[in-house]
Amino acid sequence: MITMIRSSIKLLFRAKAFWFFLLIVPFLATLMLKSKMDSSMAYVTGFEQKVQDLSSADEKVAYFGGKGEYLLKVYDASDSELSSYLLDKIAKTGMILAIRADVTNEVKNGVLDKSFIEERLAFDGEEDRMGAVLVIAPDFDDLVLSGRANEAIDLYALSDDERTKAVEGTLNLQLSRMESFKKYVSVSGDQETANDLLDLLKGVDENLPKKEIVSISGSGKEALTKEQTNLKTNIGYSFVFLTLAYVFCGIFVAYNAITEQKNGVTVRVDLSGTSQAAYFLAKFVTVVVTTVLVTAFAVLYGFIMGVNDFGMERVKYYALVFLMGLIFGSVSMLIGILAGDVMSSTIAAFTIWCMSSMLSGMYFPIKYTTVGLKILSYAMPQKWFITAVEMIFVKDNNVFVMIICVTVAYILAILSIGALGLKMKRTEEWGTN
C-alpha cells in the first residue's frame, strides 16, 4: 500500500494544474481573511431604531426595508426640533422604520405646495413601496402650541397593511402628549415656547423606564457581536476558496485512479491479492497528504501576510480547515473513482462545491429562507464548520467533540461507499469480460 501511495503522490506533483490549487488558491483564501468586511447588517434580526434621512424627496425607500419592516416615508416641511422629536418617538417604537425627506424648499409663503405632495403621492404609490406617507406641516410647532395638533400632520395610507392603524395610534398618542404638556408652558407661539415644550417632554422621557435589549444564546443560536459577525463572514469566504482547493486536489487523485483503471493497474492490484478496500484506502491516504499540504501553505501564507485576527486561536482555525479538507477531498475522489470519467467527475464535484457552499450559508445567511432549505443545509459539511466557528466565538467547549464526530461520520460514509462501489464496479467489469 505504501508503494501505491508514493506512486500517487509522484503523479500529483507532475500535474501543473495541481500546483495552482496547492499554491494560488490558499493564497486567495488568506486574502479573504485579510480583507475587512462589514456584513453585520445581513445577520441582524431587527433594524436601527432611529430616523433615517433621504438625500432628496425623489429617493426611493423600498431599498431600506428587506425583512418586513413597516416603511413610513416622511415629507418634513417643518424641520423643527419638535417635529424631529415626534419622528424619533415613532422610530423608537421598534415597529416603524421612519425615513425622512426634507421638503422645506417646497414651502412658499409659509405653505407647502399641494401639487408637489400630490405628485409625490402618485409617484410613491406607483413606483415605490411603503406602508404610508406622513406629511408634516411647515407651521408644525405653532399648530401644536395652539391646540390644533390634528392639523399639523397628514397621514396617507399607501398599502393595505394592518399596521397602519398602529401607526395612526402612535401618532395620536404623541400628539396628545404634546397638547397635554403645552399647558405647562406659556403659549406665545414663538420658538422659545416650542423649546420649552420640547425640554419638558424630554425631561418626562428621562424618568420613564429604559428599554434594554439583551442578546442571549439559546439552543442552536449563538449570539455574536458585530466584530465576530464580520470575522465569521471573512472565515466563510476563506472556507469557500479552500474547499475549492480540496475538491480539485481530490479530483487529481481520482484522475490518477481513473488512469490506473484504464491502464490495467487495478487488475494487477487484484492479482497481487490487494483488496479493493486497501486500494481505496491508499487513495484516501493520498488525499490526506494533499490536505496537509494545502493546509500547510494556508498556514504559511497566514504568517507571511500577518493575519492574526481569526476571532479564535490560530490552531483552532487551521484544525477546522484541515478537517473540512479531509471531507471534501474524499468526496471528490469518491465521485471521480466511481464515475470513471474525468470530465463527468470534475463537473459533478464542482457542482457539489457550488451548491454546498451556497446552501450552507457561506455566501449569505439562510435564516430567512424556507424550512426545507434550512433542513437541506444540515447535509452540507460547510454548515457544520461555520456553526463550529460560531461555537468557538461564544466559547462553547463542545465544539470539537461535535466537529470531530461530524468529520468521522462523513469519512466513514465515504470510505464505505467507495469500497462498496469499487467492488461492485470490479465485479461488473469481470462479469463483462
Coordinates of N, CA, C and O in Angstrom, one line a residue, residues 155 189 220 317 334 344 390 414 423:
L155 N -51.6 61.9 7.2 CA -51.1 60.6 7.0 C -51.9 60.0 5.8 O -53.1 59.9 5.8
G189 N -46.5 81.0 21.0 CA -46.3 80.7 19.6 C -44.9 81.0 19.0 O -44.7 80.8 17.8
G220 N -28.9 26.2 19.8 CA -28.6 26.3 18.4 C -28.5 27.8 17.9 O -28.3 28.0 16.7
Y317 N -8.5 27.5 14.1 CA -8.9 27.8 12.7 C -8.4 26.8 11.7 O -9.1 26.2 10.9
L334 N -14.0 10.2 -4.3 CA -15.0 9.1 -4.4 C -15.8 9.3 -5.7 O -16.1 8.3 -6.5
S344 N -16.8 14.1 -16.3 CA -18.0 13.9 -15.5 C -17.8 14.2 -14.1 O -18.6 14.8 -13.4
E390 N -19.0 29.7 15.0 CA -19.8 30.4 16.0 C -19.7 29.9 17.4 O -19.6 30.7 18.4
I414 N -18.0 7.9 3.4 CA -17.2 8.0 2.1 C -16.4 6.7 1.8 O -16.5 6.1 0.7
K423 N -15.9 -2.4 -5.5 CA -16.1 -3.8 -5.5 C -17.2 -4.2 -6.5 O -17.1 -5.1 -7.3

